[in-house]
Coordinates of C-alpha atoms and ligand atoms in Angstrom, one line a residue:
M1 CA -124.3 -116.8 -5.4
A2 CA -122.3 -115.4 -8.5
R3 CA -124.4 -111.9 -7.4
E4 CA -123.2 -112.1 -3.9
L5 CA -119.7 -112.8 -5.0
V6 CA -119.4 -109.7 -7.1
T7 CA -120.9 -107.9 -4.3
T8 CA -118.7 -108.9 -1.8
F9 CA -115.8 -108.5 -4.3
L10 CA -117.0 -104.8 -5.0
L11 CA -117.7 -104.2 -1.3
T12 CA -114.2 -105.7 -0.4
A13 CA -112.6 -103.6 -3.3
F14 CA -114.3 -100.6 -2.0
V15 CA -113.3 -101.1 1.2
I16 CA -109.7 -101.5 0.3
L17 CA -109.7 -98.4 -1.7
L18 CA -111.1 -96.7 1.0
I19 CA -108.4 -97.4 3.3
S20 CA -105.7 -96.9 1.0
R21 CA -107.0 -93.0 0.0
E22 CA -106.9 -92.9 4.1
S23 CA -103.5 -94.1 4.6
I24 CA -102.4 -92.0 1.4
A25 CA -104.6 -89.0 3.0
A26 CA -102.7 -89.5 6.3
K27 CA -99.1 -89.7 4.7
K28 CA -97.2 -86.6 5.4
P29 CA -95.1 -85.8 2.5
H30 CA -91.4 -84.4 2.7
I31 CA -91.0 -81.0 1.4
L32 CA -88.1 -79.7 0.0
F33 CA -88.5 -75.6 -0.5
V34 CA -85.5 -74.0 -2.7
L35 CA -85.4 -70.4 -2.4
A36 CA -82.9 -68.5 -5.0
D37 CA -81.7 -65.1 -4.0
D38 CA -82.0 -62.4 -6.8
Y39 CA -82.4 -65.1 -9.6
G40 CA -83.9 -63.3 -13.0
W41 CA -86.7 -64.7 -15.2
N42 CA -84.0 -64.2 -18.0
D43 CA -81.9 -66.5 -16.0
V44 CA -83.3 -70.0 -16.4
G45 CA -82.5 -72.6 -19.2
Y46 CA -85.9 -73.1 -20.0
H47 CA -86.9 -69.4 -20.4
G48 CA -84.5 -69.4 -23.3
S49 CA -81.3 -67.9 -21.1
D50 CA -77.8 -68.0 -22.2
I51 CA -77.3 -69.6 -18.9
K52 CA -77.2 -73.4 -18.5
T53 CA -79.6 -75.0 -15.9
P54 CA -80.1 -78.5 -16.7
T55 CA -80.9 -79.8 -13.3
L56 CA -83.8 -77.2 -12.8
D57 CA -84.7 -77.3 -16.9
R58 CA -85.3 -81.2 -16.1
L59 CA -86.9 -81.3 -12.7
S60 CA -89.4 -78.2 -14.0
A61 CA -90.3 -80.2 -17.3
E62 CA -91.2 -83.3 -14.7
G63 CA -93.0 -81.1 -12.5
V64 CA -95.3 -77.9 -13.1
R65 CA -93.5 -74.7 -14.1
L66 CA -95.4 -71.6 -12.7
E67 CA -95.4 -69.4 -15.2
N68 CA -98.1 -66.6 -13.8
Y69 CA -96.2 -66.5 -10.3
Y70 CA -95.4 -63.7 -8.1
V71 CA -93.1 -62.7 -5.4
Q72 CA -91.9 -59.2 -4.1
P73 CA -89.4 -57.1 -5.5
I74 CA -87.0 -57.4 -2.8
C75 CA -85.7 -59.3 0.0
T76 CA -87.5 -59.4 3.6
P77 CA -90.9 -59.0 2.1
S78 CA -90.6 -62.0 -0.3
R79 CA -89.5 -64.1 3.0
S80 CA -91.7 -62.4 5.2
Q81 CA -94.4 -63.3 3.2
L82 CA -93.2 -66.8 2.6
L83 CA -92.9 -67.8 5.9
T84 CA -96.6 -66.1 7.1
G85 CA -98.7 -66.3 4.3
R86 CA -99.5 -62.6 5.1
Y87 CA -98.7 -59.5 3.1
Q88 CA -96.6 -56.9 3.8
I89 CA -99.0 -54.2 5.1
H90 CA -100.0 -56.7 7.8
T91 CA -96.9 -57.6 9.2
G92 CA -95.5 -54.1 9.3
L93 CA -92.9 -54.9 6.9
Q94 CA -94.0 -52.9 3.9
H95 CA -90.6 -50.5 3.8
S96 CA -87.5 -51.7 2.0
I97 CA -85.8 -54.5 3.7
I98 CA -84.5 -55.3 7.6
W99 CA -80.9 -53.4 7.3
Y100 CA -78.4 -54.7 9.5
N101 CA -78.2 -52.3 11.8
Q102 CA -81.9 -51.8 12.8
A103 CA -83.3 -53.0 15.5
N104 CA -86.0 -54.9 13.7
G105 CA -87.9 -58.3 12.8
L106 CA -90.6 -60.3 11.9
P107 CA -93.0 -59.8 14.3
L108 CA -92.9 -62.7 16.8
Q109 CA -97.1 -63.0 16.9
F110 CA -96.6 -64.4 13.1
P111 CA -96.3 -68.1 13.3
T112 CA -93.8 -69.7 10.3
I113 CA -93.5 -73.0 8.5
A114 CA -90.6 -75.3 7.8
T115 CA -88.7 -77.1 10.4
H116 CA -84.7 -76.9 9.1
I117 CA -83.5 -73.6 7.3
V118 CA -80.1 -74.0 5.7
G119 CA -78.9 -70.6 4.2
K120 CA -80.2 -67.2 4.6
W121 CA -82.6 -65.3 7.5
H122 CA -83.1 -61.8 6.7
L123 CA -86.0 -61.5 8.9
G124 CA -84.1 -59.7 11.9
F125 CA -81.9 -61.0 14.6
Y126 CA -81.5 -58.1 17.2
K127 CA -82.9 -59.9 19.7
K128 CA -82.2 -63.5 20.3
E129 CA -86.0 -64.2 20.0
Y130 CA -86.2 -63.2 16.8
M131 CA -83.5 -66.1 15.3
P132 CA -84.9 -68.4 13.2
T133 CA -84.5 -71.0 15.9
N134 CA -86.5 -69.0 18.1
R135 CA -89.0 -68.2 15.3
G136 CA -90.4 -72.1 14.5
F137 CA -87.8 -73.6 13.3
D138 CA -85.9 -76.8 14.8
T139 CA -82.4 -76.0 13.4
H140 CA -80.8 -73.2 11.2
Y141 CA -77.3 -73.3 9.7
G142 CA -76.9 -70.1 7.9
Y143 CA -76.6 -66.6 7.8
L144 CA -78.7 -63.5 9.1
T145 CA -77.8 -60.5 7.2
G146 CA -78.6 -59.7 3.8
A147 CA -75.5 -60.0 2.0
E148 CA -72.2 -61.9 2.4
Y149 CA -68.5 -62.8 0.6
Y150 CA -69.1 -66.2 -0.4
F151 CA -66.0 -68.0 0.8
T152 CA -65.1 -65.8 4.0
H153 CA -68.5 -65.7 5.2
K154 CA -68.0 -62.1 6.4
R155 CA -70.2 -59.1 5.8
C156 CA -68.6 -55.6 6.0
Y157 CA -70.4 -52.4 6.3
E158 CA -68.5 -50.2 8.7
T159 CA -66.8 -53.3 10.1
C160 CA -66.8 -56.5 9.0
G161 CA -68.0 -59.6 11.0
I162 CA -68.5 -63.1 10.7
D163 CA -72.0 -63.7 9.5
L164 CA -72.3 -67.8 9.7
R165 CA -73.9 -70.1 12.6
D166 CA -75.0 -73.1 13.3
N167 CA -78.0 -72.5 15.6
L168 CA -76.9 -70.1 18.0
D169 CA -73.3 -70.9 17.8
V170 CA -71.2 -69.0 15.3
D171 CA -69.2 -71.6 13.0
K172 CA -65.7 -69.6 12.5
N173 CA -64.0 -72.9 10.7
Q174 CA -65.6 -72.4 7.0
N175 CA -63.2 -69.6 5.7
G176 CA -62.8 -70.7 1.7
V177 CA -65.7 -72.9 1.7
Y178 CA -68.0 -71.4 -1.0
S179 CA -71.6 -71.1 0.7
T180 CA -73.2 -73.1 -2.3
H181 CA -71.3 -76.3 -1.1
L182 CA -71.4 -75.2 2.2
F183 CA -75.0 -75.4 2.6
T184 CA -76.0 -78.3 -0.2
K185 CA -73.5 -80.2 2.2
R186 CA -75.4 -79.1 5.3
A187 CA -78.8 -79.9 3.6
E188 CA -77.4 -83.6 2.3
D189 CA -76.4 -84.1 6.2
I190 CA -79.9 -83.2 7.3
I191 CA -81.3 -85.2 4.7
A192 CA -79.0 -88.5 5.5
N193 CA -79.8 -88.1 9.2
H194 CA -83.6 -87.5 8.8
D195 CA -86.0 -90.4 10.0
K196 CA -88.0 -91.1 6.5
N197 CA -91.0 -92.5 8.7
K198 CA -91.2 -88.5 9.6
P199 CA -92.1 -85.6 7.6
L200 CA -89.3 -83.6 6.7
F201 CA -89.4 -79.8 5.8
L202 CA -86.1 -78.3 4.6
Y203 CA -86.1 -74.8 3.6
L204 CA -82.8 -74.4 1.2
P205 CA -82.5 -70.5 0.8
Y206 CA -79.2 -70.3 -0.9
Q207 CA -76.8 -67.4 -0.9
A208 CA -76.9 -67.7 -4.7
V209 CA -77.0 -65.7 -6.8
H210 CA -77.0 -62.8 -5.1
S211 CA -74.1 -60.1 -5.1
P212 CA -71.1 -60.1 -4.7
L213 CA -70.0 -61.8 -7.9
E214 CA -67.9 -64.6 -6.5
V215 CA -67.9 -68.2 -7.6
P216 CA -64.9 -71.0 -8.1
E217 CA -62.9 -70.6 -11.3
E218 CA -64.2 -74.1 -13.0
Y219 CA -68.0 -73.0 -13.1
V220 CA -67.2 -69.9 -15.2
K221 CA -64.9 -71.8 -17.6
P222 CA -68.2 -73.5 -19.9
Y223 CA -69.2 -69.4 -20.2
Q224 CA -66.7 -67.7 -22.1
R225 CA -68.6 -66.9 -24.9
I226 CA -70.6 -64.4 -22.6
K227 CA -68.3 -61.2 -22.9
N228 CA -70.1 -59.3 -20.3
K229 CA -67.7 -60.1 -17.0
A230 CA -70.4 -59.4 -14.7
R231 CA -72.6 -61.7 -16.5
R232 CA -70.2 -64.6 -17.0
T233 CA -69.2 -64.6 -13.3
Y234 CA -72.8 -64.6 -12.8
A235 CA -73.7 -67.4 -14.7
G236 CA -70.9 -69.4 -13.2
M237 CA -72.8 -68.6 -9.8
V238 CA -76.1 -70.2 -11.5
S239 CA -74.1 -73.1 -12.6
A240 CA -73.0 -73.9 -9.2
M241 CA -76.3 -73.6 -7.6
D242 CA -77.9 -75.8 -10.3
E243 CA -75.6 -78.2 -9.3
G244 CA -76.4 -78.1 -5.7
V245 CA -79.9 -78.6 -6.4
A246 CA -79.1 -81.6 -7.9
N247 CA -76.9 -83.1 -5.2
V248 CA -79.8 -82.5 -3.0
T249 CA -82.7 -84.4 -4.9
K250 CA -79.8 -86.8 -5.1
A251 CA -79.6 -87.2 -1.3
L252 CA -83.0 -87.4 -1.1
K253 CA -83.3 -90.3 -3.9
Q254 CA -80.4 -92.3 -1.7
H255 CA -82.3 -92.2 1.5
R256 CA -85.1 -93.1 -0.1
L257 CA -87.3 -89.8 0.6
W258 CA -87.7 -88.6 -2.6
E259 CA -90.7 -90.4 -4.0
D260 CA -92.5 -88.6 -1.3
T261 CA -91.1 -85.2 -1.5
I262 CA -92.6 -82.3 -2.5
M263 CA -90.1 -79.9 -3.9
V264 CA -90.9 -76.3 -4.6
F265 CA -88.1 -73.9 -6.4
S266 CA -88.8 -69.9 -6.1
T267 CA -86.6 -66.8 -6.7
D268 CA -87.4 -64.4 -3.9
N269 CA -87.2 -61.2 -6.3
G270 CA -86.2 -60.4 -9.9
G271 CA -82.6 -60.2 -11.4
Q272 CA -80.4 -57.6 -10.1
I273 CA -79.1 -56.2 -13.8
L274 CA -76.4 -54.2 -11.4
S275 CA -75.0 -57.3 -10.3
G276 CA -75.1 -59.9 -13.2
G277 CA -78.9 -60.7 -13.2
N278 CA -81.4 -60.3 -16.1
N279 CA -85.1 -60.5 -16.5
W280 CA -85.6 -59.7 -20.3
P281 CA -88.1 -59.5 -22.0
L282 CA -89.5 -58.1 -18.6
R283 CA -89.7 -54.4 -17.6
G284 CA -87.4 -53.2 -15.0
W285 CA -85.4 -55.6 -12.2
K286 CA -85.2 -56.0 -8.7
G287 CA -86.6 -53.3 -6.2
S288 CA -89.0 -52.2 -9.2
L289 CA -92.9 -52.4 -9.1
W290 CA -92.4 -53.5 -13.0
E291 CA -92.9 -57.2 -13.8
G292 CA -89.1 -57.3 -14.1
G293 CA -89.1 -56.6 -10.0
F294 CA -91.4 -59.6 -8.8
R295 CA -92.6 -61.6 -12.0
G296 CA -90.5 -65.1 -10.6
V297 CA -89.3 -68.0 -11.4
G298 CA -90.6 -70.8 -9.9
F299 CA -92.0 -74.5 -10.5
V300 CA -93.1 -77.7 -8.2
H301 CA -91.7 -81.0 -8.8
S302 CA -94.0 -84.2 -6.8
N303 CA -95.4 -87.2 -7.7
S304 CA -98.7 -86.3 -6.5
L305 CA -99.0 -84.0 -9.2
E306 CA -101.9 -85.1 -11.3
T307 CA -100.9 -82.8 -14.1
K308 CA -97.0 -83.6 -14.7
G309 CA -95.3 -81.7 -17.4
K310 CA -97.4 -78.4 -17.5
I311 CA -97.1 -75.2 -17.7
N312 CA -99.6 -73.4 -15.0
R313 CA -100.7 -69.8 -15.9
E314 CA -102.8 -69.5 -13.1
L315 CA -102.3 -66.6 -10.5
I316 CA -99.8 -67.7 -7.9
H317 CA -98.4 -65.6 -5.3
I318 CA -95.6 -66.5 -2.8
S319 CA -97.7 -65.8 0.4
D320 CA -99.6 -68.9 -0.8
W321 CA -96.7 -71.4 -0.2
F322 CA -97.9 -71.0 3.4
P323 CA -101.4 -72.1 3.5
T324 CA -100.9 -74.6 0.6
L325 CA -97.8 -76.4 2.4
L326 CA -99.4 -76.3 6.0
S327 CA -102.1 -77.8 4.4
L328 CA -100.3 -80.4 2.4
A329 CA -98.7 -81.4 5.5
G330 CA -102.1 -82.0 7.5
G331 CA -102.3 -78.5 8.9
S332 CA -105.7 -76.2 9.1
P333 CA -104.8 -72.8 7.3
S334 CA -109.2 -72.2 8.2
N335 CA -107.8 -72.2 11.5
I336 CA -105.1 -69.4 11.3
T337 CA -106.6 -65.9 11.1
G338 CA -105.6 -63.1 9.0
L339 CA -104.2 -65.0 6.1
D340 CA -103.5 -63.4 2.7
G341 CA -102.5 -66.7 0.9
Y342 CA -104.6 -68.9 -0.6
N343 CA -104.5 -72.9 -0.5
V344 CA -103.0 -73.4 -4.6
W345 CA -102.5 -77.2 -4.5
D346 CA -105.5 -77.9 -6.8
T347 CA -103.9 -75.2 -9.0
I348 CA -100.9 -76.4 -9.0
S349 CA -101.3 -80.3 -9.4
K350 CA -104.8 -80.4 -11.3
N351 CA -104.4 -77.0 -12.8
A352 CA -107.7 -76.0 -11.2
P353 CA -108.4 -72.5 -11.6
S354 CA -106.4 -70.2 -9.1
P355 CA -108.6 -69.0 -5.8
R356 CA -106.6 -66.0 -6.0
T357 CA -108.4 -63.3 -8.3
E358 CA -106.6 -60.1 -7.0
L359 CA -102.9 -60.1 -6.0
L360 CA -101.8 -56.8 -3.6
H361 CA -98.1 -56.3 -4.5
N362 CA -97.6 -53.8 -2.2
I363 CA -98.4 -50.3 -0.5
D364 CA -95.2 -48.3 0.7
P365 CA -96.2 -45.8 2.7
L366 CA -92.6 -44.5 3.4
F367 CA -91.4 -44.4 0.2
T368 CA -90.8 -41.0 -1.3
K369 CA -93.9 -39.8 -3.0
S370 CA -94.5 -38.8 -6.2
G371 CA -96.1 -36.0 -8.1
T372 CA -99.6 -35.0 -6.8
P373 CA -102.7 -37.4 -6.1
A374 CA -104.3 -37.8 -9.3
Y375 CA -108.1 -38.3 -8.0
S376 CA -109.5 -37.0 -4.9
G377 CA -111.4 -39.0 -2.5
T378 CA -109.7 -42.3 -3.2
F379 CA -106.4 -43.7 -3.0
D380 CA -103.4 -41.5 -2.8
T381 CA -101.5 -42.2 -6.1
S382 CA -98.3 -40.3 -5.3
T383 CA -97.9 -43.2 -3.0
R384 CA -95.7 -46.3 -4.3
A385 CA -98.4 -48.9 -4.5
A386 CA -99.3 -51.9 -6.8
F387 CA -101.9 -54.2 -7.4
R388 CA -103.4 -56.8 -9.6
M389 CA -107.1 -57.6 -10.3
G390 CA -107.4 -60.2 -12.9
K391 CA -105.6 -59.5 -15.8
W392 CA -105.5 -55.8 -14.9
K393 CA -102.2 -54.4 -13.2
I394 CA -102.1 -51.0 -11.8
I395 CA -99.3 -49.0 -10.3
T396 CA -98.9 -46.0 -8.6
G397 CA -95.9 -43.3 -7.2
N398 CA -92.6 -43.9 -8.2
P399 CA -92.3 -47.4 -9.7
G400 CA -88.7 -47.6 -10.2
N401 CA -86.4 -47.6 -13.3
G402 CA -88.2 -49.1 -16.1
S403 CA -85.7 -49.7 -18.4
W404 CA -85.9 -52.9 -20.6
I405 CA -82.3 -54.7 -20.2
K406 CA -80.9 -57.3 -22.4
P407 CA -78.3 -59.9 -21.1
A408 CA -75.6 -58.2 -22.7
Q409 CA -76.5 -54.9 -20.7
V410 CA -76.1 -55.7 -16.9
I411 CA -73.7 -54.2 -15.0
D412 CA -71.3 -55.2 -11.8
S413 CA -71.7 -52.1 -9.6
G414 CA -69.4 -54.0 -7.0
E415 CA -70.8 -55.9 -4.1
H416 CA -73.0 -53.5 -2.4
H417 CA -76.6 -53.1 -2.5
V418 CA -77.3 -50.6 -5.0
E419 CA -80.9 -48.1 -4.8
N420 CA -82.4 -48.0 -7.9
T421 CA -82.3 -45.0 -9.7
F422 CA -86.2 -43.3 -10.5
E423 CA -87.5 -41.6 -13.4
D424 CA -88.2 -38.1 -12.4
T425 CA -91.1 -37.4 -13.6
N426 CA -94.8 -36.4 -11.9
K427 CA -96.9 -39.3 -13.8
N428 CA -98.0 -41.6 -11.1
V429 CA -100.4 -43.9 -12.2
W430 CA -100.2 -46.9 -14.8
L431 CA -102.5 -49.5 -16.0
F432 CA -101.7 -52.7 -17.9
D433 CA -103.3 -55.6 -19.3
I434 CA -100.5 -58.0 -18.5
L435 CA -101.8 -61.1 -20.1
D436 CA -102.0 -59.5 -23.6
D437 CA -99.0 -57.0 -22.1
P438 CA -96.5 -58.9 -20.2
T439 CA -94.0 -56.5 -21.0
E440 CA -95.7 -53.3 -19.9
R441 CA -95.3 -51.1 -23.3
N442 CA -98.8 -50.0 -23.4
D443 CA -100.4 -47.9 -20.6
L444 CA -103.6 -47.9 -20.7
S445 CA -104.5 -45.6 -17.9
Q446 CA -105.9 -42.9 -19.8
K447 CA -108.0 -45.5 -22.3
Y448 CA -109.7 -47.0 -18.9
P449 CA -110.1 -44.6 -16.4
N450 CA -113.1 -46.3 -15.0
I451 CA -110.9 -49.5 -14.2
V452 CA -108.3 -47.4 -12.7
K453 CA -110.8 -45.7 -10.4
K454 CA -112.3 -49.4 -9.7
M455 CA -108.8 -50.6 -8.8
L456 CA -107.8 -47.6 -6.4
T457 CA -111.1 -48.1 -4.5
R458 CA -109.6 -51.4 -3.9
L459 CA -106.4 -50.3 -3.0
Q460 CA -107.8 -48.0 -0.6
A461 CA -110.0 -50.7 1.1
Y462 CA -106.2 -52.5 1.6
N463 CA -104.8 -49.5 2.9
A464 CA -107.7 -49.4 5.7
T465 CA -106.2 -53.0 7.1
A466 CA -102.5 -51.9 7.0
V467 CA -100.7 -51.7 10.2
P468 CA -98.2 -48.9 10.6
A469 CA -94.8 -49.8 9.0
I470 CA -91.7 -50.3 11.2
Y471 CA -88.7 -48.7 10.0
P472 CA -86.2 -48.0 12.7
P473 CA -83.3 -45.8 12.5
P474 CA -80.3 -47.5 12.2
D475 CA -78.6 -48.8 15.6
P476 CA -75.0 -48.2 16.2
R477 CA -74.8 -51.4 18.9
A478 CA -75.4 -53.6 15.7
D479 CA -71.7 -52.8 14.8
P480 CA -69.8 -56.7 14.9
S481 CA -66.8 -54.6 16.7
H482 CA -68.8 -54.6 19.9
N483 CA -70.0 -58.5 19.7
G484 CA -66.5 -60.0 19.0
G485 CA -66.3 -59.6 15.0
V486 CA -69.8 -61.2 14.9
W487 CA -72.7 -60.1 13.5
G488 CA -75.6 -61.2 16.2
P489 CA -78.1 -60.2 18.5
W490 CA -77.1 -57.2 20.5
E491 CA -80.1 -56.1 22.6
Ligands
NAG1 C1 -72.1 -81.9 -5.7 O1 -71.6 -83.1 -5.9 C2 -70.3 -83.2 -6.2 C3 -69.9 -84.7 -5.9 O2 -69.7 -85.6 -4.9 C4 -69.3 -82.6 -5.8 O3 -68.4 -82.8 -6.6 C5 -69.8 -81.1 -5.7 O4 -68.8 -80.2 -5.4 C6 -70.9 -80.8 -5.5 N1 -71.9 -79.3 -5.7 C7 -72.5 -78.7 -4.7 C8 -72.8 -77.3 -5.3 O5 -72.6 -79.0 -3.5
NAG2 C1 -108.8 -76.7 13.8 O1 -110.0 -76.1 14.7 C2 -111.0 -76.7 14.9 C3 -112.2 -76.0 16.2 O2 -111.2 -75.2 16.8 C4 -110.4 -77.8 16.0 O3 -111.5 -79.2 15.8 C5 -109.3 -78.5 15.0 O4 -108.9 -79.6 15.3 C6 -108.7 -77.8 14.1 N1 -107.6 -78.4 13.4 C7 -106.3 -78.6 13.3 C8 -105.7 -78.9 12.3 O5 -105.3 -77.9 13.9
NAG3 C1 -103.5 -45.3 3.8 O1 -104.3 -45.4 5.2 C2 -103.7 -44.2 6.1 C3 -104.5 -44.2 7.4 O2 -106.0 -44.3 7.3 C4 -103.8 -42.7 5.6 O3 -103.0 -41.7 6.2 C5 -103.4 -42.6 4.1 O4 -103.2 -41.6 3.5 C6 -103.6 -43.7 3.1 N1 -103.0 -44.3 2.0 C7 -103.5 -43.7 1.0 C8 -102.2 -43.9 -0.1 O5 -104.2 -43.2 0.4
NAG4 C1 -82.3 -47.0 -15.7 O1 -81.6 -47.8 -15.7 C2 -80.5 -47.7 -16.7 C3 -79.7 -48.8 -16.6 O2 -79.0 -48.7 -15.6 C4 -79.8 -46.3 -17.3 O3 -79.1 -46.3 -18.5 C5 -81.1 -45.2 -17.3 O4 -80.5 -43.9 -16.9 C6 -81.8 -45.2 -15.9 N1 -83.2 -44.5 -15.8 C7 -83.2 -43.3 -15.0 C8 -84.1 -42.5 -15.3 O5 -82.7 -43.5 -14.3

């Protein structure tokens, strides 16, 4: 009798366990993805920065800090990989960004993730079909080009135009409202109006902390000790963003969504030292193939993490979010062909070894060639490329300025995008052991020619899968003076 009771009890417990596991598995999480713009390695408190980020420090301490996490060196490439899970060589966006006046966009055949976008798009808008709400998003509040003024929401090139939209409509009523406040408020509104029984996927690509260097004065006050003016203003911009993240997470708590939220925070590329950002002690900065260009600040916060409060040193890349978040949302990444990202949820949540053993940083066929091919019959090393294989990193072609810059040396070069200066040299192959030498001080390409050759063979194999780069010439019809003073589709 007692034995039967025990058996019944065990069976019941087992069934209950099964049911509760089922309902946990079936319950789709809410996802908040915060993407900061041009936010450098040395610009977050927990990396020992001179800038204070109490919210990011706390959230990441409660979650998992990703310390071997990579993004792309510039804006459009990172965003395209995040939203599609594909390398640039597979979308045709391997060169530069999508400029404001190029008839170009994220190719329509690639599906995207996420449902609400608040903030920066920067994946093309020359035709209506390329606008976010026609590319898989239910709503978009934000802007389309690469950078603009934070208070006027105008982008000025040849002429100035307003670049702020509420879905397809132009919003001309926000002059004077700082964009970090504006986007935070919209994110809060979306959260307040969300039916908490349905999964929310909010993508929040802040304008912060890209140039121009603009912020309400109150945020700069705590930083009077920073003597470098660009750095001081930038620090204030970071503080405003940190406060915005605090406000958004508070709204999620208030509306009882936070418990079931998976929050990801990521930068889109390295800090721009020509506009207040900093990546010390990493080498180089935004736009380059050095670690300062794309080793990214990133962390995850979620109740479902098994290893909370940990630092994660597994290799993770921005293209991995697509399959990872898709599968958390109940989708099936294996049903989508041609993904370059991996589902890294076990790596993040349980510290399991990363399924990613290689990382193609990029192959840019249109970048100015540098020097002559170092080896015959393999990948042409005059081409700009970078690739990781385990601990090894190879760089070929022209990697961009490789200086090590401290915070006091950052520059304010004005609000416009500044191209990197490049070392004028015929050297076009570098090899680093990144685990041992993350600051890229010891080039080992002469010492390990066989590793170099092996990696060039891999690069050649990747290159064979590349689609042609799409990079059309400027189109004068983009000018807002032809479109009622507004940036928007012109074809
Ligand atoms: C955060 O919320 C506080 C209180 O409502 C508000 O004063 C502040 O401007 C908000 N900050 C941002 C960045 O939205
Ligand atoms: C994945 O594909 C299989 C086979 O076509 C299909 O049965 C399944 O429903 C798909 N899964 C999802 C989540 O779309
Ligand atoms: C990549 O492949 C293309 C097309 O076959 C070829 O023209 C190009 O030279 C290759 N690039 C490199 C760097 O080897
Ligand atoms: C690299 O950048 C630094 C900082 O702006 C500058 O001083 C240096 O001249 C640059 N090097 C080259 C080769 O352009």
